[in-house]
Coordinates of N, CA, C and O in Angstrom, one line a residue:
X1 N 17.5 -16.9 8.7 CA 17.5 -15.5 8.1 C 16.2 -15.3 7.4 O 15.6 -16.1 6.7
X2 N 15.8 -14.2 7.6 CA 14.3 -13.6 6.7 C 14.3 -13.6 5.8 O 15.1 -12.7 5.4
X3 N 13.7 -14.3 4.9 CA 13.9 -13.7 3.4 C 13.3 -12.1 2.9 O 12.3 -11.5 3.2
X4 N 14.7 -11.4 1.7 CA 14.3 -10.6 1.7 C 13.6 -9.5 0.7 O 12.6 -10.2 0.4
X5 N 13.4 -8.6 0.1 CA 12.3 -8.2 -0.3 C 12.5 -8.8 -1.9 O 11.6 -9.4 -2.4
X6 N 13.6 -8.6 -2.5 CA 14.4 -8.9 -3.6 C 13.8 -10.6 -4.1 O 13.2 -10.8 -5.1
X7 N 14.1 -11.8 -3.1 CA 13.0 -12.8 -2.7 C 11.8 -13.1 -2.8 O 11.5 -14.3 -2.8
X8 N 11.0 -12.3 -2.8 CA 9.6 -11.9 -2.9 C 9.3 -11.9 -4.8 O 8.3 -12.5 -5.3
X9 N 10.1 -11.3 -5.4 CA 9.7 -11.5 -6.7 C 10.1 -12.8 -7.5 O 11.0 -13.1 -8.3
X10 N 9.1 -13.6 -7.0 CA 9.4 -15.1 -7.7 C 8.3 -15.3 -8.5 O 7.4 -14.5 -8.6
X11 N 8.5 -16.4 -9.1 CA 7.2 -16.9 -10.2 C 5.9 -17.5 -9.7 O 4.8 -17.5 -10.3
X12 N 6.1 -17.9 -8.6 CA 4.8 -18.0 -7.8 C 3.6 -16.6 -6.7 O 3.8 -15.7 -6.0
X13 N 2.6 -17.3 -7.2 CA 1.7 -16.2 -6.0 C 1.5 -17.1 -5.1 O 1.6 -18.3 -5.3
X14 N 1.1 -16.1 -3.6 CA 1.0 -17.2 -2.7 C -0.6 -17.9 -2.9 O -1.5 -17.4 -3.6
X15 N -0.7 -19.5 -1.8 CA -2.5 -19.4 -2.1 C -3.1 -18.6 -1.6 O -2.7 -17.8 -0.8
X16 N -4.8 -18.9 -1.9 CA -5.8 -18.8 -1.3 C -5.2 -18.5 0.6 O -5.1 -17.5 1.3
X17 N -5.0 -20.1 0.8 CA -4.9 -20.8 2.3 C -3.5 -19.6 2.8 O -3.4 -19.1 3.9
X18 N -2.8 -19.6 1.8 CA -1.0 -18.6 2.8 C -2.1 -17.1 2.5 O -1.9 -16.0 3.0
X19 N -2.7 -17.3 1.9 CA -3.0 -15.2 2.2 C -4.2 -15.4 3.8 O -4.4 -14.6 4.7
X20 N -4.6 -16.3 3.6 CA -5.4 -16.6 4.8 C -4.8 -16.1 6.3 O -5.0 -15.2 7.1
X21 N -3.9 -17.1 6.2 CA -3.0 -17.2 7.3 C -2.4 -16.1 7.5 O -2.1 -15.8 8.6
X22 N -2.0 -15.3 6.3 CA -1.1 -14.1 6.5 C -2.1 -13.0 7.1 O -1.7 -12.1 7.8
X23 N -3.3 -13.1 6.9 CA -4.5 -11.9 6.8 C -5.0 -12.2 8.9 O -5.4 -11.6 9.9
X24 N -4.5 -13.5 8.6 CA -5.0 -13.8 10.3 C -4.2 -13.6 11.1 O -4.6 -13.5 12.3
X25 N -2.5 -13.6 10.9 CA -1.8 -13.2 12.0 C -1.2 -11.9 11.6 O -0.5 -11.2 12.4
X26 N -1.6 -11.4 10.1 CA -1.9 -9.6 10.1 C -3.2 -8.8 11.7 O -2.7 -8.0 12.5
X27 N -4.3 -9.2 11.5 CA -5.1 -9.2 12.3 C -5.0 -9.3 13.6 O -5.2 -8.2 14.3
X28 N -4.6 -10.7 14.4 CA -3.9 -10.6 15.5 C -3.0 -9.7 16.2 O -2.9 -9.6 17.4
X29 N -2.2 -9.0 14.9 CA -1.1 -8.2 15.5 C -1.6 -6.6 15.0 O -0.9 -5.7 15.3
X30 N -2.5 -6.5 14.5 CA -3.0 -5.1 14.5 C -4.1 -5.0 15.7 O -4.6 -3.9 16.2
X31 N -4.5 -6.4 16.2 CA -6.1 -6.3 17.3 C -4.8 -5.9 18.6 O -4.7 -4.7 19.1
X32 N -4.2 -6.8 18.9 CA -3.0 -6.0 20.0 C -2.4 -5.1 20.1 O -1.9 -4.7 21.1
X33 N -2.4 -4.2 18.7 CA -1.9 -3.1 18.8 C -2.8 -1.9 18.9 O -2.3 -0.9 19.3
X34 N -4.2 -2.1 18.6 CA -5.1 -0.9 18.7 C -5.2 -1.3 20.4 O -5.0 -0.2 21.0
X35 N -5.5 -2.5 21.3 CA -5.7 -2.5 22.4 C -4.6 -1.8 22.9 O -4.8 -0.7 23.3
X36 N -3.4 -2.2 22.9 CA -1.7 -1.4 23.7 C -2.5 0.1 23.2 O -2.9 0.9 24.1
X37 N -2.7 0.5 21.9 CA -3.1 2.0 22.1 C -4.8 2.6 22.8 O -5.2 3.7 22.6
X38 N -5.3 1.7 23.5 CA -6.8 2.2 23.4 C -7.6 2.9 22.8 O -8.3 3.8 23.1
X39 N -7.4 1.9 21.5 CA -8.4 2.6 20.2 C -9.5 1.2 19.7 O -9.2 0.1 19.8
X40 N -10.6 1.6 19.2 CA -11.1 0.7 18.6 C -11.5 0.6 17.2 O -11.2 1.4 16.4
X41 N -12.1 -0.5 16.9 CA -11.5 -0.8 15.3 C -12.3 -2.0 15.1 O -12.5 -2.9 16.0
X42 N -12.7 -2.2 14.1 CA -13.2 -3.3 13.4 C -12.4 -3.7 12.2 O -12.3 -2.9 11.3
X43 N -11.8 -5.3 12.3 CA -10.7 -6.0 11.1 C -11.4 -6.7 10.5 O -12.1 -7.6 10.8
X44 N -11.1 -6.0 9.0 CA -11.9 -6.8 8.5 C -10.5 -7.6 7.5 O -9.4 -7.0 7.3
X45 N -10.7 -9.0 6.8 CA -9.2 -9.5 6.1 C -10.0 -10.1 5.1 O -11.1 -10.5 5.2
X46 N -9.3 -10.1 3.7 CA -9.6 -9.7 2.3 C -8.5 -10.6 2.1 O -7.6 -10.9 2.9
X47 N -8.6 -11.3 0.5 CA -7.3 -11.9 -0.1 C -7.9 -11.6 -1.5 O -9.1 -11.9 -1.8
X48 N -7.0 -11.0 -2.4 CA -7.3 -10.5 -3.9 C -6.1 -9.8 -4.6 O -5.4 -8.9 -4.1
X49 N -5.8 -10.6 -6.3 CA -4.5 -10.1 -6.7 C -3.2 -10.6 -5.8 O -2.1 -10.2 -6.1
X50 N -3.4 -11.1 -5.3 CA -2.2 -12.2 -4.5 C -2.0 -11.5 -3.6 O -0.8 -11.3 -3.4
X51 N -2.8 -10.9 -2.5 CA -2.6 -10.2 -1.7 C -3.3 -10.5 -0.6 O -4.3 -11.1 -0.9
X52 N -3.0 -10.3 0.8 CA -4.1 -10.4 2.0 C -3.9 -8.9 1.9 O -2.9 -8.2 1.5
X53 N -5.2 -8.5 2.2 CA -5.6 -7.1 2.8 C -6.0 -6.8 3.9 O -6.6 -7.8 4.2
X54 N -6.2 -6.3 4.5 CA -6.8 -5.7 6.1 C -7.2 -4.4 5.6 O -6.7 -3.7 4.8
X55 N -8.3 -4.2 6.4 CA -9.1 -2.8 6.7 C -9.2 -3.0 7.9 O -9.5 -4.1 8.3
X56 N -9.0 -1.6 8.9 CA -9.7 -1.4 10.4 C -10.3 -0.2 10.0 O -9.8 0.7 9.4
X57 N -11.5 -0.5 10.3 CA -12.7 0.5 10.3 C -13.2 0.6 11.8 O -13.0 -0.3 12.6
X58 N -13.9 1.9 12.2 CA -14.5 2.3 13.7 C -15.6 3.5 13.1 O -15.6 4.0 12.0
X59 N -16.6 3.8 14.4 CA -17.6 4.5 13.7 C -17.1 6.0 13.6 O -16.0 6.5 13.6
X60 N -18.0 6.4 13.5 CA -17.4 7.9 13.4 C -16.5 8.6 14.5 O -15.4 9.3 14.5
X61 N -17.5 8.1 15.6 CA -16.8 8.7 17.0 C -15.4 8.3 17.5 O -14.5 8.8 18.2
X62 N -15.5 7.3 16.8 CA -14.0 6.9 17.1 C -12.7 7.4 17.3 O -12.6 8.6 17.0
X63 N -11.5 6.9 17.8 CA -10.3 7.7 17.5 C -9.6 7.1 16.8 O -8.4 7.3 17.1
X64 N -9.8 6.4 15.7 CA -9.1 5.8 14.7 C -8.3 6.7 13.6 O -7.4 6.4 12.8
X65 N -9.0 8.0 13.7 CA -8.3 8.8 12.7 C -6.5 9.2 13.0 O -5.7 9.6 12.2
X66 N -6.5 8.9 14.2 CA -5.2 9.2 14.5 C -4.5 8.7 14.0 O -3.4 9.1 14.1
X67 N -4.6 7.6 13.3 CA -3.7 6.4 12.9 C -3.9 6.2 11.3 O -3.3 5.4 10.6
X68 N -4.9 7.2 10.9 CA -5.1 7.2 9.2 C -4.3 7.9 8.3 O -4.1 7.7 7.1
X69 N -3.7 8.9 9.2 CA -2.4 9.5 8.3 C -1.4 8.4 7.5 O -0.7 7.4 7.9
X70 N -1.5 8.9 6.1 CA -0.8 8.2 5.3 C 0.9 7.4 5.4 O 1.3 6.4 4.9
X71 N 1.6 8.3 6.3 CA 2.6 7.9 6.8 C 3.1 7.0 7.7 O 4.1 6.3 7.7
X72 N 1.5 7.2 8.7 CA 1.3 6.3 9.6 C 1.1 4.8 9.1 O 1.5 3.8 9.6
X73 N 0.3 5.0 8.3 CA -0.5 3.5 7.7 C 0.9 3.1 7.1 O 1.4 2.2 7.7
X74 N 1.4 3.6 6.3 CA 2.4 3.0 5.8 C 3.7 2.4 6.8 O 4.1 1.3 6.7
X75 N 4.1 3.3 7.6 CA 4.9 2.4 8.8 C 4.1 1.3 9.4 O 4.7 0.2 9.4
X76 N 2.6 1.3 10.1 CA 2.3 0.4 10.4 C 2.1 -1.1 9.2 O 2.3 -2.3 9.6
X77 N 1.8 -0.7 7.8 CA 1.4 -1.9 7.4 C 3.2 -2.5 7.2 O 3.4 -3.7 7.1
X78 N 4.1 -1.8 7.2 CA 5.4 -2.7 7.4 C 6.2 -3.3 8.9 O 7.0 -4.2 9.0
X79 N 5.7 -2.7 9.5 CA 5.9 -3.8 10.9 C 4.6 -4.6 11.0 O 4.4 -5.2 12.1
X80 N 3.8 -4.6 10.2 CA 2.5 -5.6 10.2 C 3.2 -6.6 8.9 O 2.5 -7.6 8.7
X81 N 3.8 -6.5 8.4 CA 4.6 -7.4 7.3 C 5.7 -8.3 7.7 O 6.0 -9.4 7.3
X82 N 6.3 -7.3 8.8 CA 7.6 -8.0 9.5 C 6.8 -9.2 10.3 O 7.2 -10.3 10.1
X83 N 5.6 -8.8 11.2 CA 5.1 -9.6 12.1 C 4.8 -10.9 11.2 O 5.5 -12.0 11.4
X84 N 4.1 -10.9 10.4 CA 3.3 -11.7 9.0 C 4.8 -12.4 8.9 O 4.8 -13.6 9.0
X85 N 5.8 -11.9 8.6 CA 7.4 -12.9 7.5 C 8.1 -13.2 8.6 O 9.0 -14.1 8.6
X86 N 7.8 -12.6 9.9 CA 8.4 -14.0 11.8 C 7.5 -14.4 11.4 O 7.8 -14.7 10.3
X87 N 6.3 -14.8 11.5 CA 5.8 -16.2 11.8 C 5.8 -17.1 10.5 O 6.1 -18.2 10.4
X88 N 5.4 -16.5 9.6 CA 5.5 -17.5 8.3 C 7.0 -18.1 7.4 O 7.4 -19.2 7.1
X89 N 7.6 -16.9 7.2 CA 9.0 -17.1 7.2 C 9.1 -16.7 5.6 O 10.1 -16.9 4.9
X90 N 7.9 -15.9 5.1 CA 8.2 -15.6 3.9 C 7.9 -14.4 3.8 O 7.0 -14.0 4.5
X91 N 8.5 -13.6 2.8 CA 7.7 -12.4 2.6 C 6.4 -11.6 2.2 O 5.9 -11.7 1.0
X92 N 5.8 -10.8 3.0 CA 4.4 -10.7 2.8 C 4.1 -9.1 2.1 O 4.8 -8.1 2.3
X93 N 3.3 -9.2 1.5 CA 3.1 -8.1 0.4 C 1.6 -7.5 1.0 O 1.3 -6.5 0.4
X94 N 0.8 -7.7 2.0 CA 0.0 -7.2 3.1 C -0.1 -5.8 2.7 O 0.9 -5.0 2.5
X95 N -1.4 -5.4 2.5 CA -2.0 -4.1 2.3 C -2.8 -3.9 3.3 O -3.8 -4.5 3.6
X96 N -2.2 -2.6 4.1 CA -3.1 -2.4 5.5 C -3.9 -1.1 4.9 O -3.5 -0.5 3.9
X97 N -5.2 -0.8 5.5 CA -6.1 0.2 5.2 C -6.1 0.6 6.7 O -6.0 -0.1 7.6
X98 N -6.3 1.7 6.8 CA -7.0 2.3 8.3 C -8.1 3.5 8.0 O -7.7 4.5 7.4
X99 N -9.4 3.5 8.4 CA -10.1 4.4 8.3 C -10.3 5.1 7.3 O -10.5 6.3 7.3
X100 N -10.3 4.1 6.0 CA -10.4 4.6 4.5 C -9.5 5.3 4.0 O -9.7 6.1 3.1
X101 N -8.0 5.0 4.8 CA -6.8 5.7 4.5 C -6.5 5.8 2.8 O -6.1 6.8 2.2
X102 N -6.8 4.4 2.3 CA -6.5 4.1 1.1 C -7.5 4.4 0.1 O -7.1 4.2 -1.1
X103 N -8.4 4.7 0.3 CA -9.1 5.4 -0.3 C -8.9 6.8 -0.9 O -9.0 7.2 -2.0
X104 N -8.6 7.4 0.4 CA -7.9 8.7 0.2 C -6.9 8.9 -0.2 O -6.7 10.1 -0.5
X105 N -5.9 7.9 -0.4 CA -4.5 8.0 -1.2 C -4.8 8.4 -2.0 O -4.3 9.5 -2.4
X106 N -6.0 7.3 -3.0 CA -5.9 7.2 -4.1 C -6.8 8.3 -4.6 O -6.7 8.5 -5.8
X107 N -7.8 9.3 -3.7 CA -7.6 10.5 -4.6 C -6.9 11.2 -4.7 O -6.8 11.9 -5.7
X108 N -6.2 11.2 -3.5 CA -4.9 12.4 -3.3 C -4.0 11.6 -4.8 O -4.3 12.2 -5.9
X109 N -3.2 10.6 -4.8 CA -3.1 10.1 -6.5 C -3.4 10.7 -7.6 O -2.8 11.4 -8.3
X110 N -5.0 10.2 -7.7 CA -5.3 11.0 -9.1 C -5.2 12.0 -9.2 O -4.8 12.2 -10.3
X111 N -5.5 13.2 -8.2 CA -5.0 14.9 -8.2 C -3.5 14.9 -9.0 O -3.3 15.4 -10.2
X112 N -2.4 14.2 -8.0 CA -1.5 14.2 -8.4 C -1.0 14.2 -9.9 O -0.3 14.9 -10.6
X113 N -1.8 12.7 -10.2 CA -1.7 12.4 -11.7 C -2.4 13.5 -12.8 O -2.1 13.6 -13.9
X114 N -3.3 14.1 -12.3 CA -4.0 15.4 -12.9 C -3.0 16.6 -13.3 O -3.0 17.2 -14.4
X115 N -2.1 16.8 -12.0 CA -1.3 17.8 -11.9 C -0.6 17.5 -13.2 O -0.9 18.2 -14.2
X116 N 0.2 16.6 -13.1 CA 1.5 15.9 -13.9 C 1.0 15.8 -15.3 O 1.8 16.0 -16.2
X117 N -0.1 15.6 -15.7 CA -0.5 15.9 -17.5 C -0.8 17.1 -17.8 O -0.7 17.6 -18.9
X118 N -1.2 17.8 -16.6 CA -1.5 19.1 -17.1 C -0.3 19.5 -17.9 O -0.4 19.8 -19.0
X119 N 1.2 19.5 -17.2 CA 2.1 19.9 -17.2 C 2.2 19.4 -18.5 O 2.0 20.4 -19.3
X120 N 2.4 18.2 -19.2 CA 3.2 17.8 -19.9 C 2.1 18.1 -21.5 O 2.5 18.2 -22.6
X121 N 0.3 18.2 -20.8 CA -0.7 19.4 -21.8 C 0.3 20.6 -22.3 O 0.6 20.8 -23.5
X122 N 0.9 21.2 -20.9 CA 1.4 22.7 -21.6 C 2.8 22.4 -22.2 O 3.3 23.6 -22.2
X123 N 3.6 21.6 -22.6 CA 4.4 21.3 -22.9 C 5.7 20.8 -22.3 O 6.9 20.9 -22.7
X124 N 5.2 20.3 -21.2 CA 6.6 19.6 -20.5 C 6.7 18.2 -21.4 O 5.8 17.8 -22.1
X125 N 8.1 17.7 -21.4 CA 8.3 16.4 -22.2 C 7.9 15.0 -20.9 O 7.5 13.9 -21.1
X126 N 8.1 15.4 -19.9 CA 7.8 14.5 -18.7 C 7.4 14.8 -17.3 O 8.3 15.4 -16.6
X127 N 6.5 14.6 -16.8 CA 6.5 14.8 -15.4 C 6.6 13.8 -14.7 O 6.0 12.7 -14.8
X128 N 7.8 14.2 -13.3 CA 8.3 13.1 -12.6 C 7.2 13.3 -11.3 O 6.9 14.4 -11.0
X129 N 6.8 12.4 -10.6 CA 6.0 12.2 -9.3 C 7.1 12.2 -7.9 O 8.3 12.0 -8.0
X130 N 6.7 12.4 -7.2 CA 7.2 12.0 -5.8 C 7.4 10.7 -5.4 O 6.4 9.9 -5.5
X131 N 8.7 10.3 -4.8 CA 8.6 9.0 -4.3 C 7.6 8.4 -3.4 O 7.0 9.0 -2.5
X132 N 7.4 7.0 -3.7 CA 6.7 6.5 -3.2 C 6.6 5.2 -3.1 O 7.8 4.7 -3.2
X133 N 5.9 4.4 -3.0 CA 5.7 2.8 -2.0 C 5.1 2.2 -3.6 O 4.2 2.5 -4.2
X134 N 6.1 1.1 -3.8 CA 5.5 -0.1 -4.9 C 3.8 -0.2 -5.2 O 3.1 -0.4 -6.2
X135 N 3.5 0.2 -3.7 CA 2.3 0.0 -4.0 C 1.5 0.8 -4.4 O 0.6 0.4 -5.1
X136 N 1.7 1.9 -4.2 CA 1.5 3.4 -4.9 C 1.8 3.7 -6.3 O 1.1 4.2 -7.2
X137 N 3.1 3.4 -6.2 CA 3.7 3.4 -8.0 C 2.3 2.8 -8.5 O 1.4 3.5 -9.0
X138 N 2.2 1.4 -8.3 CA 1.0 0.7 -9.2 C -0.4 1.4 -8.8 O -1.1 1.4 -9.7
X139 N -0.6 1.7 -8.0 CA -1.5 2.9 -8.4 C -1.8 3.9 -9.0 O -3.0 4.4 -9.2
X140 N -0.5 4.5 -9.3 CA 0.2 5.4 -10.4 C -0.3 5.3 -11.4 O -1.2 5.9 -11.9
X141 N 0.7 4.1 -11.9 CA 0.8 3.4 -13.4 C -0.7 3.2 -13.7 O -1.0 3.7 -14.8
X142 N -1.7 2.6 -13.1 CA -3.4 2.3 -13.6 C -3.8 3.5 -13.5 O -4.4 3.6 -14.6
X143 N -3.9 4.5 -12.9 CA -4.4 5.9 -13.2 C -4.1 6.4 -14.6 O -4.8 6.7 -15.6
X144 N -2.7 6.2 -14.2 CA -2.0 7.0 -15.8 C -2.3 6.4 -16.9 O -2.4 7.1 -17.9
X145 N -2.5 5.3 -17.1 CA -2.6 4.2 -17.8 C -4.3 4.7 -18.9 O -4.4 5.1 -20.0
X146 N -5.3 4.4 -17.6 CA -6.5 5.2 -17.8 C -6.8 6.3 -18.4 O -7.8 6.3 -19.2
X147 N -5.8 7.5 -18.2 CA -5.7 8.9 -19.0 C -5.1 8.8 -20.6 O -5.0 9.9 -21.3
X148 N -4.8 7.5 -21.2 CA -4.1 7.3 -22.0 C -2.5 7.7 -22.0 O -2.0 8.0 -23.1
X149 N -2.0 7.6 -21.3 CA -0.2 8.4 -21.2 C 0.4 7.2 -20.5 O -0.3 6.5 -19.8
X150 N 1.8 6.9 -20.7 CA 2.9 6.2 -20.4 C 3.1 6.4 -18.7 O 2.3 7.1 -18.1
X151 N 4.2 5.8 -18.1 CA 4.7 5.9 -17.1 C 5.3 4.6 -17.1 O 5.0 3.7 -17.8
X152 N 6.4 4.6 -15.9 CA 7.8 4.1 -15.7 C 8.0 4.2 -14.3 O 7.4 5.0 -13.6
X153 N 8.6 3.6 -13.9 CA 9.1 4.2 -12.4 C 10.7 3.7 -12.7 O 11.0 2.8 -13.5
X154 N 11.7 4.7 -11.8 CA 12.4 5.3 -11.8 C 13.1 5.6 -10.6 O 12.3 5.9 -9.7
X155 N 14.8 5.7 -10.3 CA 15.1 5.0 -9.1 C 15.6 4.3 -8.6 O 15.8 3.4 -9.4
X156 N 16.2 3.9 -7.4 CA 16.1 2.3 -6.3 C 16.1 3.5 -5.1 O 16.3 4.7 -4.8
X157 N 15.6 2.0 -4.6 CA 14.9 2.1 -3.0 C 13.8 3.2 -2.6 O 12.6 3.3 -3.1
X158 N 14.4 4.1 -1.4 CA 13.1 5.1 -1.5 C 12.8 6.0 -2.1 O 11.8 6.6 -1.9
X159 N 13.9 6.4 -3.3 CA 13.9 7.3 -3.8 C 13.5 7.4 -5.1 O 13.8 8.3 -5.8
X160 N 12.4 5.7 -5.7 CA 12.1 5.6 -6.8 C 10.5 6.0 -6.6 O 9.7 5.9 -5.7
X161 N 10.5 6.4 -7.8 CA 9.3 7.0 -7.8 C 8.9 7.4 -9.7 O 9.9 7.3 -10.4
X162 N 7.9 7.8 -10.2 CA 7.1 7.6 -11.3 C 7.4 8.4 -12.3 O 7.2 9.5 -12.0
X163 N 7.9 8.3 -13.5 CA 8.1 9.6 -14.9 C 7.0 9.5 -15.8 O 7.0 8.8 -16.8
X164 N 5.8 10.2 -15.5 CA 5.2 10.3 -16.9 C 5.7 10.8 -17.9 O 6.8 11.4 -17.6
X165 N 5.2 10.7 -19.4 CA 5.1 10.7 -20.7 C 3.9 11.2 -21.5 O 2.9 11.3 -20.7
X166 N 3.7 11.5 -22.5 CA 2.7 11.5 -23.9 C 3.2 10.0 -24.4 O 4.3 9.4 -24.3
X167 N 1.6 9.7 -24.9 CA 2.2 8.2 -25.6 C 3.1 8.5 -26.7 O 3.6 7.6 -27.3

């Protein structure tokens, strides 16, 4: 049986060497999947914060944008997680990027987080965010964090998502 996400929050990080391995049969299974789609791509694999990372990057001409939609990235980096926890047998926390997808989250984010102080400037007691991905939340929280203001996440499953505050 796979272990499951609940599993994942133990007292250990993985190493150096398991984010390796995770980052290399991440890679493998993203290089087969842009070939099945006839796209190209350059992988690049990262380990930082206890994480493997992947980026596929392509030059401009490319058709990699098709696959940078934020929705998309996010389905793919979780069947890129499933592939990563069959072969390893543990759960992988794998941050996929596509075409500076994540980059762009994270301004579309800060807008967001802009929006939500304004509000609570003109006197809201809180503003709640849109659901979103663990990984996002903590992208959240360090933004907000930055602005000087609180936040929380709030929730289970997909429907948790962020409450700002005034300190």
């Amino acid at each position: 049986m796979l272990p499951s996400a609940a599993d994942a929050v133990s007292d250990h990080s993985p190493t150096l060497d398991q984010l390796e391995r995770e980052g290399d049969i991440a890679a493998d299974y993203i290089e087969e999947f842009l070939d099945i789609c006839d796209l190209d791509g350059d992988i690049d694999i990262d380990a930082r914060n206890g994480r493997a990372y992947l980026s596929v990057n392509a030059s401009d001409g490319a058709n990699l944008r098709v696959l940078s939609k934020p929705e998309t990235v996010t389905a793919l980096q979780e069947l890129t997680r499933l592939a990563v926890q069959n072969q390893t047998g543990s759960f992988s926390r794998l941050i996929l990027d596509i075409g500076g997808s994540r980059d762009a989250r994270q301004v579309e984010l800060t807008t967001l987080v802009a929006r939500a102080i304004e509000r609570i400037e003109a006197g809201a007691a809180e503003a709640a965010l849109p659901a979103m991905s663990s990984y996002e939340r903590k992208l959240v929280h360090d933004i907000v964090s930055e602005r000087g203001y609180v936040s929380e996440s709030e929730g289970e499953g997909r429907d948790r998502h962020t409450v700002i505050t005034a300190p």
